[in-house]
Short mmCIF file of C-alpha atoms in Angstrom, two decimals:
data_model
loop_
_atom_site.label_atom_id
_atom_site.label_comp_id
_atom_site.label_asym_id
_atom_site.label_seq_id
_atom_site.Cartn_x
_atom_site.Cartn_y
_atom_site.Cartn_z
CA UNK I 1 33.81 147.81 78.33
CA UNK I 2 37.47 147.49 77.54
CA UNK I 3 39.35 150.87 76.75
CA UNK I 4 40.94 149.20 73.79
CA UNK I 5 37.77 147.30 72.52
CA UNK I 6 38.01 147.38 69.00
CA UNK I 7 34.45 146.45 68.57
CA UNK I 8 33.14 149.35 70.42
CA UNK I 9 30.53 151.17 68.15
CA UNK I 10 31.92 154.78 68.98
CA UNK I 11 35.48 153.78 68.21
CA UNK I 12 34.38 152.33 64.77
CA UNK I 13 32.41 155.24 64.08
CA UNK I 14 35.49 157.72 64.71
CA UNK I 15 37.71 155.47 62.84
CA UNK I 16 35.41 154.88 59.92
CA UNK I 17 34.95 158.90 59.95
CA UNK I 18 38.52 159.57 60.13
CA UNK I 19 39.31 157.14 57.40
CA UNK I 20 37.89 159.66 54.89
CA UNK I 21 40.75 161.92 56.00
CA UNK I 22 43.72 159.40 55.23
CA UNK I 23 46.25 160.88 53.29
CA UNK I 24 46.65 159.52 49.74
CA UNK I 25 49.85 157.59 48.81
CA UNK I 26 51.26 160.48 46.69
CA UNK I 27 50.53 162.74 49.64
CA UNK I 28 52.35 160.85 52.16
CA UNK I 29 55.25 160.25 49.75
CA UNK I 30 55.39 163.81 49.12
CA UNK I 31 55.63 164.47 52.93
CA UNK I 32 58.13 161.83 53.50
CA UNK I 33 60.50 163.49 50.88
CA UNK I 34 59.87 166.82 52.60
CA UNK I 35 60.61 165.76 56.11
CA UNK I 36 63.88 163.86 54.73
CA UNK I 37 64.98 166.94 53.07
CA UNK I 38 64.26 168.90 56.26
CA UNK I 39 66.21 166.36 58.34
CA UNK I 40 69.10 166.45 55.81
CA UNK I 41 69.32 170.25 55.95
CA UNK I 42 69.26 170.34 59.64
CA UNK I 43 72.24 167.55 59.86
CA UNK I 44 74.28 169.32 57.18
CA UNK I 45 73.90 172.76 58.51
CA UNK I 46 75.12 171.34 61.96
CA UNK I 47 77.99 169.41 60.40
CA UNK I 48 78.78 172.28 57.85
CA UNK I 49 78.70 175.14 60.30
CA UNK I 50 81.82 176.59 60.91
CA UNK I 51 82.61 176.96 64.72
CA UNK I 52 84.81 179.84 65.18
CA UNK I 53 87.08 179.98 68.13
CA UNK I 54 88.63 183.00 69.29
CA UNK I 55 91.42 183.18 71.95
CA UNK I 56 89.93 186.25 74.00
CA UNK I 57 92.16 189.22 73.89
CA UNK I 58 94.80 188.05 71.73
CA UNK I 59 93.20 187.01 68.43
CA UNK I 60 90.31 189.44 68.80
CA UNK I 61 92.13 192.27 66.83
CA UNK I 62 91.25 190.58 63.74
CA UNK I 63 87.69 191.15 64.62
CA UNK I 64 85.65 194.37 64.20
CA UNK I 65 86.02 197.05 66.85
CA UNK I 66 82.44 196.43 67.74
CA UNK I 67 82.77 192.62 68.81
CA UNK I 68 85.86 194.07 71.07
CA UNK I 69 83.32 196.33 72.83
CA UNK I 70 80.71 193.87 73.00
CA UNK I 71 82.83 191.05 74.62
CA UNK I 72 84.22 193.54 77.11
CA UNK I 73 80.87 194.74 78.08
CA UNK I 74 79.89 191.16 78.37
CA UNK I 75 82.81 189.93 80.34
CA UNK I 76 82.49 192.96 82.92
CA UNK I 77 78.75 191.62 83.39
CA UNK I 78 79.45 187.95 83.67
CA UNK I 79 82.34 185.61 84.71
CA UNK I 80 85.41 186.41 86.45
CA UNK I 81 88.51 185.00 84.44
CA UNK I 82 89.86 183.43 87.27
CA UNK I 83 88.48 179.78 87.26
CA UNK I 84 89.54 179.30 90.93
CA UNK I 85 87.40 181.92 92.35
CA UNK I 86 85.86 181.06 95.44
CA UNK I 87 82.22 180.03 95.19
CA UNK I 88 80.33 182.90 96.20
CA UNK I 89 76.56 183.78 96.44
CA UNK I 90 75.34 184.23 92.94
CA UNK I 91 75.47 187.68 91.95
CA UNK I 92 72.23 189.58 91.59
CA UNK I 93 70.29 188.11 89.04
CA UNK I 94 69.23 191.37 87.65
CA UNK I 95 72.73 192.01 86.72
CA UNK I 96 72.96 188.92 84.79
CA UNK I 97 72.06 189.27 81.08
CA UNK I 98 72.01 192.97 81.10
CA UNK I 99 74.55 193.32 78.33
CA UNK I 100 74.13 190.11 76.63
CA UNK I 101 71.68 190.98 73.89
CA UNK I 102 73.71 194.18 73.11
CA UNK I 103 76.75 191.81 72.54
CA UNK I 104 74.60 189.42 70.50
CA UNK I 105 73.40 192.24 68.38
CA UNK I 106 76.86 193.35 67.82
CA UNK I 107 78.05 190.23 66.91
CA UNK I 108 75.32 189.50 64.52
CA UNK I 109 75.87 192.75 62.62
CA UNK I 110 79.63 191.88 62.44
CA UNK I 111 78.90 188.29 61.15
CA UNK I 112 75.95 189.35 58.65
CA UNK I 113 73.46 187.73 60.70
CA UNK I 114 74.99 184.41 60.41
CA UNK I 115 75.71 183.88 64.04
CA UNK I 116 74.12 180.88 65.54
CA UNK I 117 75.20 181.29 69.07
CA UNK I 118 78.00 182.68 71.10
CA UNK I 119 79.52 181.10 74.38
CA UNK I 120 82.05 182.46 76.84
CA UNK I 121 83.96 180.60 79.42
CA UNK I 122 86.97 181.51 81.31
CA UNK I 123 89.41 183.06 78.58
CA UNK I 124 87.50 181.85 75.52
CA UNK I 125 84.91 183.07 73.59
CA UNK I 126 83.02 180.45 71.16
CA UNK I 127 80.60 181.13 68.56
CA UNK I 128 79.16 179.21 65.75
CA UNK I 129 78.87 181.01 62.41
CA UNK I 130 76.69 179.25 60.06
CA UNK I 131 77.26 178.80 56.47
CA UNK I 132 73.61 179.29 55.64
CA UNK I 133 70.80 181.62 57.13
CA UNK I 134 70.48 181.17 60.93
CA UNK I 135 67.19 181.28 62.89
CA UNK I 136 66.39 184.93 63.35
CA UNK I 137 63.07 184.39 64.87
CA UNK I 138 62.31 183.36 68.50
CA UNK I 139 63.38 184.59 72.05
CA UNK I 140 66.90 185.04 72.81
CA UNK I 141 68.24 183.21 75.94
CA UNK I 142 71.25 183.57 78.16
CA UNK I 143 72.03 180.39 79.83
CA UNK I 144 74.73 180.17 82.66
CA UNK I 145 75.95 176.87 83.38
CA UNK I 146 78.21 176.48 86.52
CA UNK I 147 80.20 173.39 87.84
CA UNK I 148 81.41 173.81 91.20
CA UNK I 149 83.42 171.55 93.67
CA UNK I 150 81.35 170.79 96.82
CA UNK I 151 82.25 172.22 100.15
CA UNK I 152 83.89 169.87 102.70
CA UNK I 153 82.53 170.49 106.12
CA UNK I 154 85.28 168.31 107.72
CA UNK I 155 88.09 169.90 106.34
CA UNK I 156 86.44 173.20 106.32
CA UNK I 157 87.36 173.73 102.68
CA UNK I 158 84.84 175.86 100.81
CA UNK I 159 83.21 175.01 97.41
CA UNK I 160 85.03 176.40 94.17
CA UNK I 161 83.93 177.13 90.85
CA UNK I 162 85.40 174.74 88.57
CA UNK I 163 84.00 175.80 85.19
CA UNK I 164 81.47 178.20 84.14
CA UNK I 165 80.10 178.98 80.75
CA UNK I 166 77.50 181.80 79.57
CA UNK I 167 75.67 180.77 76.41
CA UNK I 168 73.64 183.18 74.29
CA UNK I 169 71.18 181.40 72.05
CA UNK I 170 67.77 181.58 70.32
CA UNK I 171 65.12 179.50 71.69
CA UNK I 172 65.15 175.85 70.23
CA UNK I 173 68.57 176.40 68.67
CA UNK I 174 71.01 173.54 69.66
CA UNK I 175 74.46 174.25 70.73
CA UNK I 176 77.15 171.91 70.08
CA UNK I 177 80.70 172.57 71.19
CA UNK I 178 83.50 169.89 70.82
CA UNK I 179 85.97 169.29 73.45
CA UNK I 180 89.19 171.38 73.20
CA UNK I 181 91.73 172.10 75.89
CA UNK I 182 89.92 172.89 79.01
CA UNK I 183 86.53 173.41 77.36
CA UNK I 184 84.31 170.33 77.66
CA UNK I 185 82.26 168.72 75.02
CA UNK I 186 78.67 170.22 75.43
CA UNK I 187 75.26 169.87 73.94
CA UNK I 188 72.69 172.18 75.04
CA UNK I 189 69.09 172.72 73.65
CA UNK I 190 66.68 175.26 75.33
CA UNK I 191 62.92 175.18 74.97
CA UNK I 192 60.59 177.88 76.14
CA UNK I 193 57.52 176.69 77.48
CA UNK I 194 54.06 178.11 77.18
CA UNK I 195 54.23 179.40 80.81
CA UNK I 196 57.23 181.10 80.57
CA UNK I 197 59.75 178.77 81.76
CA UNK I 198 62.69 177.12 79.87
CA UNK I 199 63.19 173.50 79.58
CA UNK I 200 67.02 173.06 78.91
CA UNK I 201 68.58 169.75 77.92
CA UNK I 202 72.39 169.58 79.05
CA UNK I 203 74.87 167.18 78.24
CA UNK I 204 78.72 167.82 79.01
CA UNK I 205 81.76 165.61 79.30
CA UNK I 206 84.54 167.27 81.34
CA UNK I 207 87.93 165.85 81.53
CA UNK I 208 89.42 168.47 83.90
CA UNK I 209 89.80 168.38 86.84
CA UNK I 210 88.05 165.00 86.76
CA UNK I 211 86.33 163.04 84.22
CA UNK I 212 82.89 164.00 84.37
CA UNK I 213 79.94 163.09 82.26
CA UNK I 214 76.58 164.89 82.99
CA UNK I 215 73.29 164.85 81.47
CA UNK I 216 70.17 166.70 82.65
CA UNK I 217 66.80 167.94 81.42
CA UNK I 218 65.58 170.64 83.80
CA UNK I 219 62.77 173.20 83.95
CA UNK I 220 64.28 176.65 84.68
CA UNK I 221 62.31 179.82 85.64
CA UNK I 222 63.95 182.85 84.23
CA UNK I 223 66.02 184.86 86.48
CA UNK I 224 66.09 182.56 89.35
CA UNK I 225 69.42 180.81 90.24
CA UNK I 226 68.70 176.88 90.44
CA UNK I 227 71.00 174.52 91.79
CA UNK I 228 70.31 171.28 89.88
CA UNK I 229 72.11 168.80 91.94
CA UNK I 230 74.94 166.66 92.13
CA UNK I 231 77.10 165.52 89.39
CA UNK I 232 79.05 163.01 91.47
CA UNK I 233 80.38 162.81 94.95
CA UNK I 234 82.72 165.85 94.40
CA UNK I 235 80.57 168.26 92.04
CA UNK I 236 77.55 170.27 91.78
CA UNK I 237 75.93 171.50 88.49
CA UNK I 238 73.81 174.62 88.46
CA UNK I 239 72.17 176.43 85.54
CA UNK I 240 70.30 179.87 85.47
CA UNK I 241 68.65 181.54 82.39
CA UNK I 242 67.59 184.82 81.54
CA UNK I 243 65.27 186.00 78.68
CA UNK I 244 67.15 188.79 76.72
CA UNK I 245 65.68 191.68 74.97
CA UNK I 246 65.93 191.48 71.32
CA UNK I 247 68.96 193.57 70.20
CA UNK I 248 68.45 196.63 68.15
CA UNK I 249 70.06 195.91 64.81
CA UNK X 1 64.45 141.86 55.72
CA UNK X 2 64.30 145.15 57.10
CA UNK X 3 66.63 146.13 60.04
CA UNK X 4 65.06 146.93 63.22
CA UNK X 5 64.76 150.54 64.50
CA UNK X 6 67.47 150.33 66.81
CA UNK X 7 69.99 149.23 64.18
CA UNK X 8 69.17 152.10 62.18
CA UNK X 9 69.60 154.43 64.81
CA UNK X 10 72.59 152.90 65.66
CA UNK X 11 73.83 152.97 62.22
CA UNK X 12 72.97 156.77 62.14
CA UNK X 13 74.78 157.55 65.32
CA UNK X 14 77.91 155.68 64.11
CA UNK X 15 78.15 157.06 60.68
CA UNK X 16 76.13 160.06 60.72
CA UNK X 17 74.79 159.11 57.27
CA UNK X 18 71.30 160.65 56.35
CA UNK X 19 70.19 157.48 54.70
CA UNK X 20 69.46 155.92 57.86
CA UNK X 21 67.21 158.67 58.84
CA UNK X 22 65.43 158.27 55.70
CA UNK X 23 64.67 154.96 56.43
CA UNK X 24 63.25 155.75 59.69
CA UNK X 25 61.29 158.57 58.47
CA UNK X 26 59.84 156.40 55.62
CA UNK X 27 58.98 153.56 58.32
CA UNK X 28 57.30 155.67 60.75
CA UNK X 29 55.81 158.91 59.01
CA UNK X 30 52.31 157.39 58.33
CA UNK X 31 51.89 156.26 61.81
CA UNK X 32 53.01 159.64 63.10
CA UNK X 33 50.87 161.40 60.88
CA UNK X 34 47.93 159.36 61.76
CA UNK X 35 48.54 159.93 65.34
CA UNK X 36 48.65 163.57 64.83
CA UNK X 37 45.72 164.22 62.58
CA UNK X 38 42.78 163.71 65.07
CA UNK X 39 44.63 166.12 67.53
CA UNK X 40 44.17 169.06 64.89
CA UNK X 41 41.80 167.72 62.29
CA UNK X 42 43.60 169.80 59.58
CA UNK X 43 45.77 168.32 56.87
CA UNK X 44 48.32 171.04 56.48
CA UNK X 45 48.73 171.47 60.30
CA UNK X 46 48.98 167.57 60.54
CA UNK X 47 51.72 167.69 57.78
CA UNK X 48 53.71 170.60 59.63
CA UNK X 49 53.46 168.92 62.93
CA UNK X 50 54.56 165.35 61.65
CA UNK X 51 57.64 167.22 60.17
CA UNK X 52 58.03 169.07 63.58
CA UNK X 53 57.93 165.77 65.31
CA UNK X 54 60.68 164.16 63.30
CA UNK X 55 62.77 167.44 63.73
CA UNK X 56 62.65 167.20 67.37
CA UNK X 57 63.10 163.53 67.54
CA UNK X 58 66.43 164.21 65.52
CA UNK X 59 67.57 166.74 68.10
CA UNK X 60 66.99 164.42 70.74
CA UNK X 61 68.16 161.24 69.34
CA UNK X 62 71.22 161.06 71.18
CA UNK X 63 69.15 160.82 74.24
CA UNK X 64 67.28 157.80 73.17
CA UNK X 65 68.32 155.06 75.17
CA UNK X 66 66.25 152.19 74.02
CA UNK X 67 64.04 152.02 76.95
CA UNK X 68 61.10 151.87 75.01
CA UNK X 69 60.29 151.02 71.34
CA UNK X 70 61.35 153.90 69.06
CA UNK X 71 57.81 154.17 67.85
CA UNK X 72 56.58 154.73 71.36
CA UNK X 73 59.22 157.26 72.10
CA UNK X 74 58.19 159.07 68.64
CA UNK X 75 54.60 158.91 69.51
CA UNK X 76 55.35 160.66 72.81
CA UNK X 77 57.11 163.43 70.94
CA UNK X 78 54.27 163.73 68.35
CA UNK X 79 51.59 164.11 71.07
CA UNK X 80 53.91 166.63 73.13
CA UNK X 81 54.22 168.51 69.59
CA UNK X 82 50.64 168.66 69.08
CA UNK X 83 49.98 169.94 72.66
CA UNK X 84 52.75 172.80 72.33
CA UNK X 85 51.00 173.71 69.16
CA UNK X 86 47.75 173.43 70.62
CA UNK X 87 48.46 175.67 73.50
CA UNK X 88 49.88 178.55 71.33
CA UNK X 89 47.43 181.50 70.75
CA UNK X 90 46.59 181.36 67.11
CA UNK X 91 44.29 182.86 64.61
CA UNK X 92 41.84 180.59 63.21
CA UNK X 93 40.56 180.69 59.66
CA UNK X 94 37.13 179.60 59.76
CA UNK X 95 35.79 178.84 55.99
CA UNK X 96 32.37 179.32 55.28
CA UNK X 97 30.49 176.81 53.42
CA UNK X 98 30.63 177.21 49.66
CA UNK X 99 34.17 178.70 49.70
CA UNK X 100 36.39 178.85 46.88
CA UNK X 101 37.28 175.28 46.54
CA UNK X 102 33.69 174.26 46.68
CA UNK X 103 32.67 177.02 44.03
CA UNK X 104 35.33 175.90 41.93
CA UNK X 105 33.70 172.42 41.64
CA UNK X 106 30.97 172.54 38.92
CA UNK X 107 29.97 168.84 39.44
CA UNK X 108 27.26 168.47 42.37
CA UNK X 109 28.44 165.81 44.82
CA UNK X 110 26.44 162.71 45.11
CA UNK X 111 24.22 162.81 48.42
CA UNK X 112 25.85 160.17 50.15
CA UNK X 113 29.17 161.80 49.82
CA UNK X 114 27.77 164.97 51.14
CA UNK X 115 26.31 162.99 54.11
CA UNK X 116 29.64 161.27 54.94
CA UNK X 117 31.54 164.46 54.62
CA UNK X 118 28.79 165.91 56.97
CA UNK X 119 29.55 162.97 59.40
CA UNK X 120 33.26 163.54 59.34
CA UNK X 121 32.92 167.17 60.14
CA UNK X 122 30.89 166.31 62.80
CA UNK X 123 33.23 163.71 64.06
CA UNK X 124 36.05 166.24 64.19
CA UNK X 125 34.02 169.03 65.73
CA UNK X 126 33.36 166.48 68.53
CA UNK X 127 36.93 165.13 69.02
CA UNK X 128 38.16 168.88 68.74
CA UNK X 129 35.88 169.85 71.65
CA UNK X 130 37.33 167.38 73.69
CA UNK X 131 40.11 168.69 76.41
CA UNK X 132 43.51 167.98 75.15
CA UNK X 133 44.30 165.05 77.68
CA UNK X 134 41.19 163.35 76.68
CA UNK X 135 41.82 164.09 72.94
CA UNK X 136 45.33 162.46 73.00
CA UNK X 137 43.79 159.46 74.96
CA UNK X 138 40.92 158.90 71.96
CA UNK X 139 43.59 159.51 69.29
CA UNK X 140 45.84 156.80 70.76
CA UNK X 141 43.56 154.15 71.95
CA UNK X 142 40.18 154.49 70.22
CA UNK X 143 41.44 155.86 66.91
CA UNK X 144 44.83 154.39 66.24
CA UNK X 145 44.23 151.20 68.36
CA UNK X 146 47.26 151.89 70.48
CA UNK X 147 47.43 149.51 73.53
CA UNK X 148 46.66 151.35 76.58
CA UNK X 149 49.76 150.28 78.11
CA UNK X 150 51.82 151.86 75.28
CA UNK X 151 49.43 154.87 75.48
CA UNK X 152 50.42 155.47 79.00
CA UNK X 153 53.97 155.14 78.14
CA UNK X 154 53.64 157.73 75.39
CA UNK X 155 51.39 160.05 77.82
CA UNK X 156 53.51 159.41 80.62
CA UNK X 157 50.94 158.82 83.05
CA UNK X 158 49.53 155.66 84.82
CA UNK X 159 47.39 153.04 83.16
CA UNK X 160 44.50 153.95 85.46
CA UNK X 161 44.65 157.47 84.10
CA UNK X 162 44.60 156.44 80.40
CA UNK X 163 41.30 154.18 81.22
CA UNK X 164 39.64 157.06 83.02
CA UNK X 165 40.58 159.39 80.24
CA UNK X 166 39.13 156.94 77.57
CA UNK X 167 36.01 156.46 79.67
CA UNK X 168 35.41 160.08 80.07
CA UNK X 169 35.92 160.81 76.23
CA UNK X 170 33.61 158.00 75.33
CA UNK X 171 30.85 159.56 77.43
CA UNK X 172 31.18 162.81 76.00
CA UNK X 173 31.68 161.69 72.33
CA UNK X 174 28.78 159.32 72.62
CA UNK X 175 26.68 162.21 74.06
CA UNK X 176 27.65 164.35 71.01
CA UNK X 177 27.23 161.78 68.22
CA UNK X 178 24.40 159.98 69.62
CA UNK X 179 22.37 160.32 66.27
CA UNK X 180 25.13 158.29 64.32
CA UNK X 181 25.22 155.42 66.86
#
């Protein structure tokens, strides 16, 4: 008996039975409209969302003091500002993500619960403040993306960190960052799986120091540093993720 | 003549206009829902998961590289969306027979209608008893007449695996529904 045997009596029974459950044309039309509206709202909110870019430590005076304290705490716990720092062994994972939930909570308060995500790289803090209500449910994640040059065993040159970014974002929230100055164009989407791992889809285009385009989908275990492999002959890209405690607001 | 899927996708990618998405949704919504329904056997859940499938597809549309038919790709997302949903712990509301809906209906149902409703109920119960992988194989190939090769692409497994899952499913379902065969 072939698997797709349309004359199979069991298959016929299943199909006839489930034909009774076919939605009516009206039901289907209603569902179609509902989905179309949902997709429109998703694309609109992405486009209308205002991406607020703050030049850290200079323009930050215009933001609430709580935000300043938050960023200070966050920076102390994450990335050294010098992009040319030598690549070192990953810092203890336990220290990564300690203050991020506090930062996110403070920022949410400042922006009246309209903060979609926050990212920090080098001297820049980026965030998206949505014009509408943002997702407030779901686990909060902190994802660190690191691009590093490879060590050269012949010349003895050590690998160096080229670019690093920490992103605080809720599960299943898409982060889209347009290219600006030294910041690459980036799209990131995390998805927490049933077994507690985090699937992260990442795409970025880096123009400095080299034109680099990378796209990856990887499954990360929270708390573990994971090198995800080569971007090209010169660079390696790694990601790590931690689940943050829900900020007390 | 309607434009092929890849033209609609490219048009959306180029212009960002929602009308191209609307057309993709209108074109595929019935098939996606039909794929999803047997996985959950519940109308409102099937509707929600159909919507979720399209939302996920939109989020990943920039990654779709036309290596398969758009419908196949969408089917894969639909099946994965169902699996994610079904793996979540959830509260199940079991409505006793003669519940509110039935009590509101004053007219007695014809005997053949009752019989067919019971049959449908048994079929759904039998499908829901199948393990998820067998259930999705039956849903695709036996109920929706998806070609096994396409089903294998959606399930991201080998053709032999699909054949085996269908064989196992039919064995279990035939036993469960023997009196109707």
